[in-house]
Amino acid sequence: MKTLLVSCFLVMVFSSNNFAQELNKSFFEEKVGYNILIDRCDKKGLQGSEFEEYFNEQYAGYKIDESILKALKRASKKIKIKIILGTWCGDSKRQVPRFYKILDQIKFKEKNLEIHCVDRAKKTHAYSIENLNIEFVPTFIFYKNGKEIGRIIESPETTLEQDFLNIIK
């Protein structure tokens, strides 16, 4: 019986590893003529791809309103965020690195952040995000206690940090 339980456990562990989501996949997007990231990704993927030049330039050049950071850090502790972006999209190239700079400044926990890269049809390839109703990218979706509390779509109304704070307060 003990051997059977151990065997079942090992099958489950190895099976879940086989189905683990691969990060930072890219594919050639014919409509844009270059590789884009698709499905789940992380900061390393954004910094180590065709997106890198835009990421580094926008990250370094963005001036954050420092007066908002303390309140943002305090208010963001129980927040989860999903970012849906296209590495082919001008607004994503501009806004995502800037948003990452804010996250880094407030020491936002990576485990509370999901990044999904989409193709030009705003779809992922390995799974579906249709339930998120994405029309424009980037879309930053904020959650508290498992419920959506707001979005920043394409560009902020004021600044990224102010819109972020307005949503989570």
mmCIF file of C-alpha atoms in Angstrom:
data_model
loop_
_atom_site.group_PDB
_atom_site.id
_atom_site.type_symbol
_atom_site.label_atom_id
_atom_site.label_comp_id
_atom_site.label_asym_id
_atom_site.label_seq_id
_atom_site.Cartn_x
_atom_site.Cartn_y
_atom_site.Cartn_z
ATOM 1 C CA MET A 1 0.000 0.000 0.000
ATOM 2 C CA LYS A 2 2.817 2.382 0.919
ATOM 3 C CA THR A 3 4.560 1.634 -2.392
ATOM 4 C CA LEU A 4 1.348 2.366 -4.279
ATOM 5 C CA LEU A 5 0.959 5.746 -2.554
ATOM 6 C CA VAL A 6 4.571 6.685 -3.259
ATOM 7 C CA SER A 7 4.156 5.645 -6.893
ATOM 8 C CA CYS A 8 0.977 7.730 -7.255
ATOM 9 C CA PHE A 9 2.710 10.701 -5.699
ATOM 10 C CA LEU A 10 5.679 10.431 -8.072
ATOM 11 C CA VAL A 11 3.385 10.166 -11.099
ATOM 12 C CA MET A 12 1.564 13.317 -9.980
ATOM 13 C CA VAL A 13 4.805 15.243 -9.448
ATOM 14 C CA PHE A 14 6.291 14.275 -12.797
ATOM 15 C CA SER A 15 3.004 14.849 -14.616
ATOM 16 C CA SER A 16 2.610 18.336 -13.190
ATOM 17 C CA ASN A 17 6.177 19.158 -14.231
ATOM 18 C CA ASN A 18 5.402 18.098 -17.793
ATOM 19 C CA PHE A 19 2.395 20.393 -17.879
ATOM 20 C CA ALA A 20 4.148 23.339 -16.234
ATOM 21 C CA GLN A 21 3.788 26.490 -18.250
ATOM 22 C CA GLU A 22 6.886 27.271 -20.262
ATOM 23 C CA LEU A 23 7.968 30.885 -19.803
ATOM 24 C CA ASN A 24 9.193 33.353 -22.391
ATOM 25 C CA LYS A 25 8.337 31.455 -25.569
ATOM 26 C CA SER A 26 8.644 33.313 -28.816
ATOM 27 C CA PHE A 27 7.445 32.712 -32.334
ATOM 28 C CA PHE A 28 7.778 34.450 -35.664
ATOM 29 C CA GLU A 29 4.796 36.736 -36.250
ATOM 30 C CA GLU A 30 4.435 37.132 -39.999
ATOM 31 C CA LYS A 31 2.317 40.285 -39.763
ATOM 32 C CA VAL A 32 5.111 42.182 -38.004
ATOM 33 C CA GLY A 33 8.055 40.304 -39.523
ATOM 34 C CA TYR A 34 9.883 39.376 -36.317
ATOM 35 C CA ASN A 35 9.714 37.153 -33.233
ATOM 36 C CA ILE A 36 7.296 38.091 -30.483
ATOM 37 C CA LEU A 37 6.796 36.642 -27.024
ATOM 38 C CA ILE A 38 3.706 34.498 -26.526
ATOM 39 C CA ASP A 39 1.864 33.069 -23.504
ATOM 40 C CA ARG A 40 3.344 33.408 -19.993
ATOM 41 C CA CYS A 41 6.445 35.498 -19.541
ATOM 42 C CA ASP A 42 8.360 37.344 -16.859
ATOM 43 C CA LYS A 43 10.668 40.324 -16.548
ATOM 44 C CA LYS A 44 13.668 38.288 -17.673
ATOM 45 C CA GLY A 45 11.829 37.363 -20.853
ATOM 46 C CA LEU A 46 10.982 40.976 -21.580
ATOM 47 C CA GLN A 47 14.581 41.990 -20.981
ATOM 48 C CA GLY A 48 16.058 39.136 -23.005
ATOM 49 C CA SER A 49 14.049 39.316 -26.198
ATOM 50 C CA GLU A 50 13.389 41.592 -29.131
ATOM 51 C CA PHE A 51 11.499 43.684 -26.553
ATOM 52 C CA GLU A 52 14.711 44.359 -24.578
ATOM 53 C CA GLU A 53 15.665 47.629 -26.280
ATOM 54 C CA TYR A 54 12.257 49.157 -25.617
ATOM 55 C CA PHE A 55 12.124 47.765 -22.107
ATOM 56 C CA ASN A 56 15.472 49.185 -21.030
ATOM 57 C CA GLU A 57 14.911 52.574 -22.680
ATOM 58 C CA GLN A 58 11.443 53.136 -21.208
ATOM 59 C CA TYR A 59 12.362 51.714 -17.791
ATOM 60 C CA ALA A 60 15.412 53.965 -17.440
ATOM 61 C CA GLY A 61 13.717 57.071 -18.800
ATOM 62 C CA TYR A 62 10.487 56.983 -16.794
ATOM 63 C CA LYS A 63 10.298 59.521 -13.970
ATOM 64 C CA ILE A 64 8.043 58.221 -11.218
ATOM 65 C CA ASP A 65 6.103 60.607 -9.006
ATOM 66 C CA GLU A 66 7.941 59.755 -5.784
ATOM 67 C CA SER A 67 5.211 61.322 -3.629
ATOM 68 C CA ILE A 68 2.825 58.493 -4.573
ATOM 69 C CA LEU A 69 5.156 55.565 -3.905
ATOM 70 C CA LYS A 70 4.762 55.319 -0.124
ATOM 71 C CA ALA A 71 0.952 55.155 -0.333
ATOM 72 C CA LEU A 72 1.174 52.783 -3.283
ATOM 73 C CA LYS A 73 3.520 50.427 -1.455
ATOM 74 C CA ARG A 74 1.235 50.302 1.588
ATOM 75 C CA ALA A 75 -1.982 49.866 -0.427
ATOM 76 C CA SER A 76 -0.618 47.228 -2.833
ATOM 77 C CA LYS A 77 0.257 44.550 -0.267
ATOM 78 C CA LYS A 78 -2.874 42.423 -0.884
ATOM 79 C CA ILE A 79 -3.185 43.117 -4.598
ATOM 80 C CA LYS A 80 -2.606 40.743 -7.509
ATOM 81 C CA ILE A 81 -2.023 41.996 -11.031
ATOM 82 C CA LYS A 82 -2.315 40.493 -14.499
ATOM 83 C CA ILE A 83 -0.634 42.245 -17.390
ATOM 84 C CA ILE A 84 -1.717 41.341 -20.901
ATOM 85 C CA LEU A 85 0.613 42.770 -23.526
ATOM 86 C CA GLY A 86 1.840 42.419 -27.057
ATOM 87 C CA THR A 87 5.581 42.699 -27.588
ATOM 88 C CA TRP A 88 4.672 43.976 -31.078
ATOM 89 C CA CYS A 89 2.511 46.814 -29.667
ATOM 90 C CA GLY A 90 3.752 50.405 -29.290
ATOM 91 C CA ASP A 91 1.689 51.073 -26.161
ATOM 92 C CA SER A 92 2.999 47.858 -24.566
ATOM 93 C CA LYS A 93 6.566 48.816 -25.449
ATOM 94 C CA ARG A 94 6.019 52.141 -23.677
ATOM 95 C CA GLN A 95 3.794 51.351 -20.695
ATOM 96 C CA VAL A 96 4.905 47.879 -19.497
ATOM 97 C CA PRO A 97 8.537 48.826 -18.724
ATOM 98 C CA ARG A 98 7.330 51.977 -16.952
ATOM 99 C CA PHE A 99 4.874 49.924 -14.896
ATOM 100 C CA TYR A 100 7.634 47.468 -14.038
ATOM 101 C CA LYS A 101 9.743 50.331 -12.743
ATOM 102 C CA ILE A 102 6.908 51.259 -10.377
ATOM 103 C CA LEU A 103 6.564 47.631 -9.252
ATOM 104 C CA ASP A 104 10.297 47.445 -8.594
ATOM 105 C CA GLN A 105 10.261 50.699 -6.615
ATOM 106 C CA ILE A 106 7.474 49.483 -4.311
ATOM 107 C CA LYS A 107 9.035 45.993 -4.093
ATOM 108 C CA PHE A 108 5.891 44.348 -5.439
ATOM 109 C CA LYS A 109 6.099 40.575 -5.009
ATOM 110 C CA GLU A 110 6.663 38.717 -8.266
ATOM 111 C CA LYS A 111 4.373 35.907 -7.072
ATOM 112 C CA ASN A 112 1.459 38.377 -7.197
ATOM 113 C CA LEU A 113 2.083 39.243 -10.846
ATOM 114 C CA GLU A 114 1.093 37.327 -13.992
ATOM 115 C CA ILE A 115 2.198 38.405 -17.437
ATOM 116 C CA HIS A 116 0.520 37.098 -20.573
ATOM 117 C CA CYS A 117 1.871 37.946 -24.017
ATOM 118 C CA VAL A 118 -0.567 37.823 -26.906
ATOM 119 C CA ASP A 119 -0.365 37.730 -30.686
ATOM 120 C CA ARG A 120 -1.897 40.398 -32.926
ATOM 121 C CA ALA A 121 -5.314 38.731 -32.562
ATOM 122 C CA LYS A 122 -4.934 39.269 -28.774
ATOM 123 C CA LYS A 123 -4.795 35.549 -28.115
ATOM 124 C CA THR A 124 -2.351 33.285 -26.342
ATOM 125 C CA HIS A 125 -1.375 29.984 -27.964
ATOM 126 C CA ALA A 126 -1.068 27.438 -25.119
ATOM 127 C CA TYR A 127 -4.218 28.414 -23.215
ATOM 128 C CA SER A 128 -7.192 30.764 -23.441
ATOM 129 C CA ILE A 129 -7.564 34.215 -21.876
ATOM 130 C CA GLU A 130 -10.922 34.920 -23.534
ATOM 131 C CA ASN A 131 -12.575 35.268 -20.127
ATOM 132 C CA LEU A 132 -10.456 38.403 -19.535
ATOM 133 C CA ASN A 133 -12.198 40.229 -22.432
ATOM 134 C CA ILE A 134 -9.048 41.861 -23.775
ATOM 135 C CA GLU A 135 -9.655 44.368 -26.560
ATOM 136 C CA PHE A 136 -6.551 46.544 -26.296
ATOM 137 C CA VAL A 137 -3.032 46.017 -25.012
ATOM 138 C CA PRO A 138 -1.473 46.516 -22.683
ATOM 139 C CA THR A 139 -4.198 45.842 -20.154
ATOM 140 C CA PHE A 140 -3.268 45.904 -16.472
ATOM 141 C CA ILE A 141 -5.905 44.105 -14.371
ATOM 142 C CA PHE A 142 -5.949 44.580 -10.602
ATOM 143 C CA TYR A 143 -7.435 42.039 -8.167
ATOM 144 C CA LYS A 144 -8.186 42.144 -4.472
ATOM 145 C CA ASN A 145 -9.447 39.055 -2.641
ATOM 146 C CA GLY A 146 -9.796 37.294 -5.999
ATOM 147 C CA LYS A 147 -12.095 39.946 -7.505
ATOM 148 C CA GLU A 148 -11.228 42.380 -10.247
ATOM 149 C CA ILE A 149 -11.177 45.939 -8.898
ATOM 150 C CA GLY A 150 -10.021 47.872 -11.950
ATOM 151 C CA ARG A 151 -8.013 48.138 -15.136
ATOM 152 C CA ILE A 152 -5.600 50.398 -16.911
ATOM 153 C CA ILE A 153 -6.105 49.896 -20.631
ATOM 154 C CA GLU A 154 -3.474 50.988 -23.179
ATOM 155 C CA SER A 155 -2.433 54.219 -21.449
ATOM 156 C CA PRO A 156 -3.148 55.734 -18.035
ATOM 157 C CA GLU A 157 -5.660 58.529 -17.553
ATOM 158 C CA THR A 158 -3.161 60.522 -15.451
ATOM 159 C CA THR A 159 0.046 58.611 -14.706
ATOM 160 C CA LEU A 160 0.575 54.891 -14.220
ATOM 161 C CA GLU A 161 1.362 55.282 -10.542
ATOM 162 C CA GLN A 162 -1.610 57.598 -9.886
ATOM 163 C CA ASP A 163 -4.055 55.369 -11.780
ATOM 164 C CA PHE A 164 -2.637 52.313 -9.966
ATOM 165 C CA LEU A 165 -3.195 54.021 -6.605
ATOM 166 C CA ASN A 166 -6.685 55.228 -7.562
ATOM 167 C CA ILE A 167 -7.698 51.679 -8.450
ATOM 168 C CA ILE A 168 -6.396 49.939 -5.348
ATOM 169 C CA LYS A 169 -7.451 52.501 -2.699
#
